[in-house]
Amino acid sequence: MKKACYISLFLMLILMGLLGYRYYWDAAIEQDILAANGYRTTIGEEYRTVNFFVKPEWVKIRSKKPQSMHDVVTSIGNSNIVLSEVRLREEVQDIYFTFTLDNKLPRLKGYFLTQNLGNASNDIKMPVLELRGDHEQVIELGQFAQGPAQSFSFGINLEEIEALNNGFSVELRIYYGVQYEKY
């Protein structure tokens, strides 16, 4: 009985170690790629345009509590942009959307998105975010925030709620594209 318990405990520790290693794996690979540590990289000079659609069911607010989600809105290369939270903020009268960037990076080569790289002169370009409803109707953006890490958020004033009924499209330019290959 004791032997079976020890074997089970040992196997659980190995599994937890592997899961922890995998969790940090992508961050370590990304850091090596961006530092050109064993990788040839091509980083885009300009922000890459990313388009996606926010479905109407994601806009429906069922309570005043933030709605945690994990819906992939688009995939580009080895990157997924994920809608992670929607909440009604009564204090500022808006609906607030939070998105995260989830990179799953193969070790040998691939393409991924990343935020906040400076260009050669270390200037940070201003991000662009445009929202459109039915028939390309412009939806006014309330607030916009980048970070922490690879996330961004924006608010849409409740005055614009009618424009969200059928969902809306997002055109976003806050990410640089990175092509890489291990040498």
GROMACS .gro file of C-alpha atoms in nm:
model
  183
    1MET     CA    1   0.000   0.000   0.000
    2LYS     CA    2   0.278   0.242   0.095
    3LYS     CA    3   0.471   0.156  -0.220
    4ALA     CA    4   0.169   0.236  -0.442
    5CYS     CA    5   0.119   0.568  -0.259
    6TYR     CA    6   0.485   0.666  -0.312
    7ILE     CA    7   0.471   0.572  -0.679
    8SER     CA    8   0.152   0.777  -0.725
    9LEU     CA    9   0.308   1.075  -0.547
   10PHE     CA   10   0.622   1.046  -0.760
   11LEU     CA   11   0.421   1.035  -1.083
   12MET     CA   12   0.213   1.337  -0.974
   13LEU     CA   13   0.532   1.535  -0.906
   14ILE     CA   14   0.669   1.449  -1.249
   15LEU     CA   15   0.340   1.553  -1.412
   16MET     CA   16   0.333   1.882  -1.221
   17GLY     CA   17   0.694   1.947  -1.323
   18LEU     CA   18   0.616   1.885  -1.688
   19LEU     CA   19   0.312   2.114  -1.675
   20GLY     CA   20   0.515   2.390  -1.509
   21TYR     CA   21   0.794   2.350  -1.761
   22ARG     CA   22   0.545   2.374  -2.051
   23TYR     CA   23   0.390   2.687  -1.898
   24TYR     CA   24   0.726   2.866  -1.895
   25TRP     CA   25   0.846   2.711  -2.220
   26ASP     CA   26   0.675   2.960  -2.454
   27ALA     CA   27   0.795   3.261  -2.252
   28ALA     CA   28   1.153   3.130  -2.254
   29ILE     CA   29   1.146   3.063  -2.629
   30GLU     CA   30   0.998   3.407  -2.697
   31GLN     CA   31   1.268   3.573  -2.487
   32ASP     CA   32   1.541   3.383  -2.673
   33ILE     CA   33   1.389   3.473  -3.011
   34LEU     CA   34   1.358   3.844  -2.933
   35ALA     CA   35   1.715   3.851  -2.800
   36ALA     CA   36   1.832   3.664  -3.116
   37ASN     CA   37   1.982   3.403  -2.884
   38GLY     CA   38   2.025   3.113  -3.127
   39TYR     CA   39   1.754   3.237  -3.365
   40ARG     CA   40   1.741   3.426  -3.692
   41THR     CA   41   1.452   3.668  -3.671
   42THR     CA   42   1.266   3.906  -3.893
   43ILE     CA   43   1.060   4.157  -3.701
   44GLY     CA   44   0.813   4.372  -3.892
   45GLU     CA   45   0.890   4.743  -3.904
   46GLU     CA   46   0.525   4.843  -3.873
   47TYR     CA   47   0.234   4.721  -3.671
   48ARG     CA   48   0.057   4.432  -3.836
   49THR     CA   49  -0.315   4.477  -3.904
   50VAL     CA   50  -0.528   4.223  -3.719
   51ASN     CA   51  -0.901   4.192  -3.786
   52PHE     CA   52  -1.154   3.994  -3.585
   53PHE     CA   53  -1.523   3.987  -3.500
   54VAL     CA   54  -1.677   4.009  -3.153
   55LYS     CA   55  -1.987   3.790  -3.155
   56PRO     CA   56  -2.314   3.932  -3.021
   57GLU     CA   57  -2.339   3.661  -2.753
   58TRP     CA   58  -2.010   3.782  -2.605
   59VAL     CA   59  -2.158   4.131  -2.561
   60LYS     CA   60  -2.464   4.020  -2.361
   61ILE     CA   61  -2.411   4.122  -2.001
   62ARG     CA   62  -2.588   3.883  -1.764
   63SER     CA   63  -2.472   4.036  -1.436
   64LYS     CA   64  -2.266   4.321  -1.296
   65LYS     CA   65  -1.981   4.081  -1.217
   66PRO     CA   66  -1.699   4.053  -1.472
   67GLN     CA   67  -1.759   3.760  -1.707
   68SER     CA   68  -1.445   3.550  -1.738
   69MET     CA   69  -1.413   3.395  -2.080
   70HIS     CA   70  -1.157   3.214  -2.290
   71ASP     CA   71  -1.281   3.255  -2.647
   72VAL     CA   72  -1.026   3.268  -2.927
   73VAL     CA   73  -1.127   3.557  -3.155
   74THR     CA   74  -0.854   3.502  -3.416
   75SER     CA   75  -0.539   3.301  -3.478
   76ILE     CA   76  -0.237   3.429  -3.668
   77GLY     CA   77   0.066   3.206  -3.705
   78ASN     CA   78   0.145   3.064  -3.363
   79SER     CA   79  -0.058   3.333  -3.182
   80ASN     CA   80  -0.416   3.335  -3.056
   81ILE     CA   81  -0.595   3.652  -2.951
   82VAL     CA   82  -0.830   3.552  -2.672
   83LEU     CA   83  -1.128   3.741  -2.528
   84SER     CA   84  -1.064   3.691  -2.157
   85GLU     CA   85  -1.317   3.919  -1.986
   86VAL     CA   86  -1.623   4.133  -2.050
   87ARG     CA   87  -1.770   4.354  -1.782
   88LEU     CA   88  -2.022   4.630  -1.737
   89ARG     CA   89  -1.862   4.926  -1.563
   90GLU     CA   90  -2.149   5.133  -1.428
   91GLU     CA   91  -1.917   5.393  -1.275
   92VAL     CA   92  -1.796   5.500  -1.620
   93GLN     CA   93  -2.102   5.382  -1.817
   94ASP     CA   94  -1.931   5.142  -2.055
   95ILE     CA   95  -1.883   4.780  -2.151
   96TYR     CA   96  -1.520   4.684  -2.109
   97PHE     CA   97  -1.349   4.407  -2.310
   98THR     CA   98  -1.013   4.253  -2.218
   99PHE     CA   99  -0.808   4.046  -2.464
  100THR     CA  100  -0.486   3.853  -2.414
  101LEU     CA  101  -0.230   3.723  -2.658
  102ASP     CA  102  -0.151   3.353  -2.623
  103ASN     CA  103   0.161   3.238  -2.809
  104LYS     CA  104   0.231   2.867  -2.857
  105LEU     CA  105   0.581   2.865  -3.001
  106PRO     CA  106   0.748   2.569  -3.168
  107ARG     CA  107   1.117   2.554  -3.086
  108LEU     CA  108   1.254   2.535  -3.443
  109LYS     CA  109   1.064   2.797  -3.646
  110GLY     CA  110   0.740   2.987  -3.663
  111TYR     CA  111   0.562   3.320  -3.671
  112PHE     CA  112   0.405   3.502  -3.376
  113LEU     CA  113   0.276   3.839  -3.265
  114THR     CA  114   0.414   4.054  -2.987
  115GLN     CA  115   0.342   4.400  -2.843
  116ASN     CA  116   0.548   4.702  -2.749
  117LEU     CA  117   0.866   4.668  -2.948
  118GLY     CA  118   1.041   4.993  -3.019
  119ASN     CA  119   1.166   5.066  -3.369
  120ALA     CA  120   1.532   5.134  -3.442
  121SER     CA  121   1.517   5.480  -3.281
  122ASN     CA  122   1.336   5.336  -2.975
  123ASP     CA  123   1.021   5.533  -3.053
  124ILE     CA  124   0.696   5.359  -2.967
  125LYS     CA  125   0.433   5.396  -3.237
  126MET     CA  126   0.078   5.483  -3.140
  127PRO     CA  127  -0.153   5.183  -3.161
  128VAL     CA  128  -0.463   5.197  -3.379
  129LEU     CA  129  -0.797   5.045  -3.284
  130GLU     CA  130  -1.109   5.086  -3.496
  131LEU     CA  131  -1.451   4.937  -3.419
  132ARG     CA  132  -1.730   4.893  -3.673
  133GLY     CA  133  -2.086   4.769  -3.638
  134ASP     CA  134  -2.347   4.680  -3.899
  135HIS     CA  135  -2.294   4.829  -4.245
  136GLU     CA  136  -1.946   4.951  -4.145
  137GLN     CA  137  -2.094   5.198  -3.895
  138VAL     CA  138  -1.813   5.343  -3.682
  139ILE     CA  139  -1.844   5.269  -3.311
  140GLU     CA  140  -1.685   5.529  -3.086
  141LEU     CA  141  -1.412   5.394  -2.863
  142GLY     CA  142  -1.435   5.491  -2.497
  143GLN     CA  143  -1.113   5.392  -2.326
  144PHE     CA  144  -0.813   5.191  -2.445
  145ALA     CA  145  -0.535   5.030  -2.239
  146GLN     CA  146  -0.236   4.808  -2.315
  147GLY     CA  147  -0.082   4.567  -2.066
  148PRO     CA  148   0.003   4.415  -1.841
  149ALA     CA  149   0.221   4.190  -2.053
  150GLN     CA  150   0.057   4.094  -2.383
  151SER     CA  151  -0.298   4.216  -2.317
  152PHE     CA  152  -0.516   4.507  -2.421
  153SER     CA  153  -0.856   4.636  -2.321
  154PHE     CA  154  -1.110   4.881  -2.449
  155GLY     CA  155  -1.439   5.025  -2.337
  156ILE     CA  156  -1.744   5.112  -2.544
  157ASN     CA  157  -1.979   5.372  -2.401
  158LEU     CA  158  -2.328   5.246  -2.318
  159GLU     CA  159  -2.465   5.512  -2.558
  160GLU     CA  160  -2.328   5.289  -2.837
  161ILE     CA  161  -2.501   4.973  -2.710
  162GLU     CA  162  -2.743   4.956  -3.005
  163ALA     CA  163  -2.451   4.934  -3.245
  164LEU     CA  164  -2.330   4.620  -3.064
  165ASN     CA  165  -2.651   4.416  -3.100
  166ASN     CA  166  -2.525   4.216  -3.398
  167GLY     CA  167  -2.164   4.204  -3.284
  168PHE     CA  168  -1.888   4.425  -3.418
  169SER     CA  169  -1.560   4.404  -3.604
  170VAL     CA  170  -1.228   4.516  -3.467
  171GLU     CA  171  -0.931   4.640  -3.669
  172LEU     CA  172  -0.626   4.651  -3.452
  173ARG     CA  173  -0.268   4.759  -3.506
  174ILE     CA  174  -0.075   4.703  -3.183
  175TYR     CA  175   0.125   4.391  -3.268
  176TYR     CA  176   0.452   4.335  -3.446
  177GLY     CA  177   0.491   4.015  -3.644
  178VAL     CA  178   0.800   3.807  -3.572
  179GLN     CA  179   0.924   3.535  -3.809
  180TYR     CA  180   1.192   3.315  -3.654
  181GLU     CA  181   1.407   3.011  -3.723
  182LYS     CA  182   1.656   2.834  -3.498
  183TYR     CA  183   2.011   2.804  -3.635
   0.00000   0.00000   0.00000
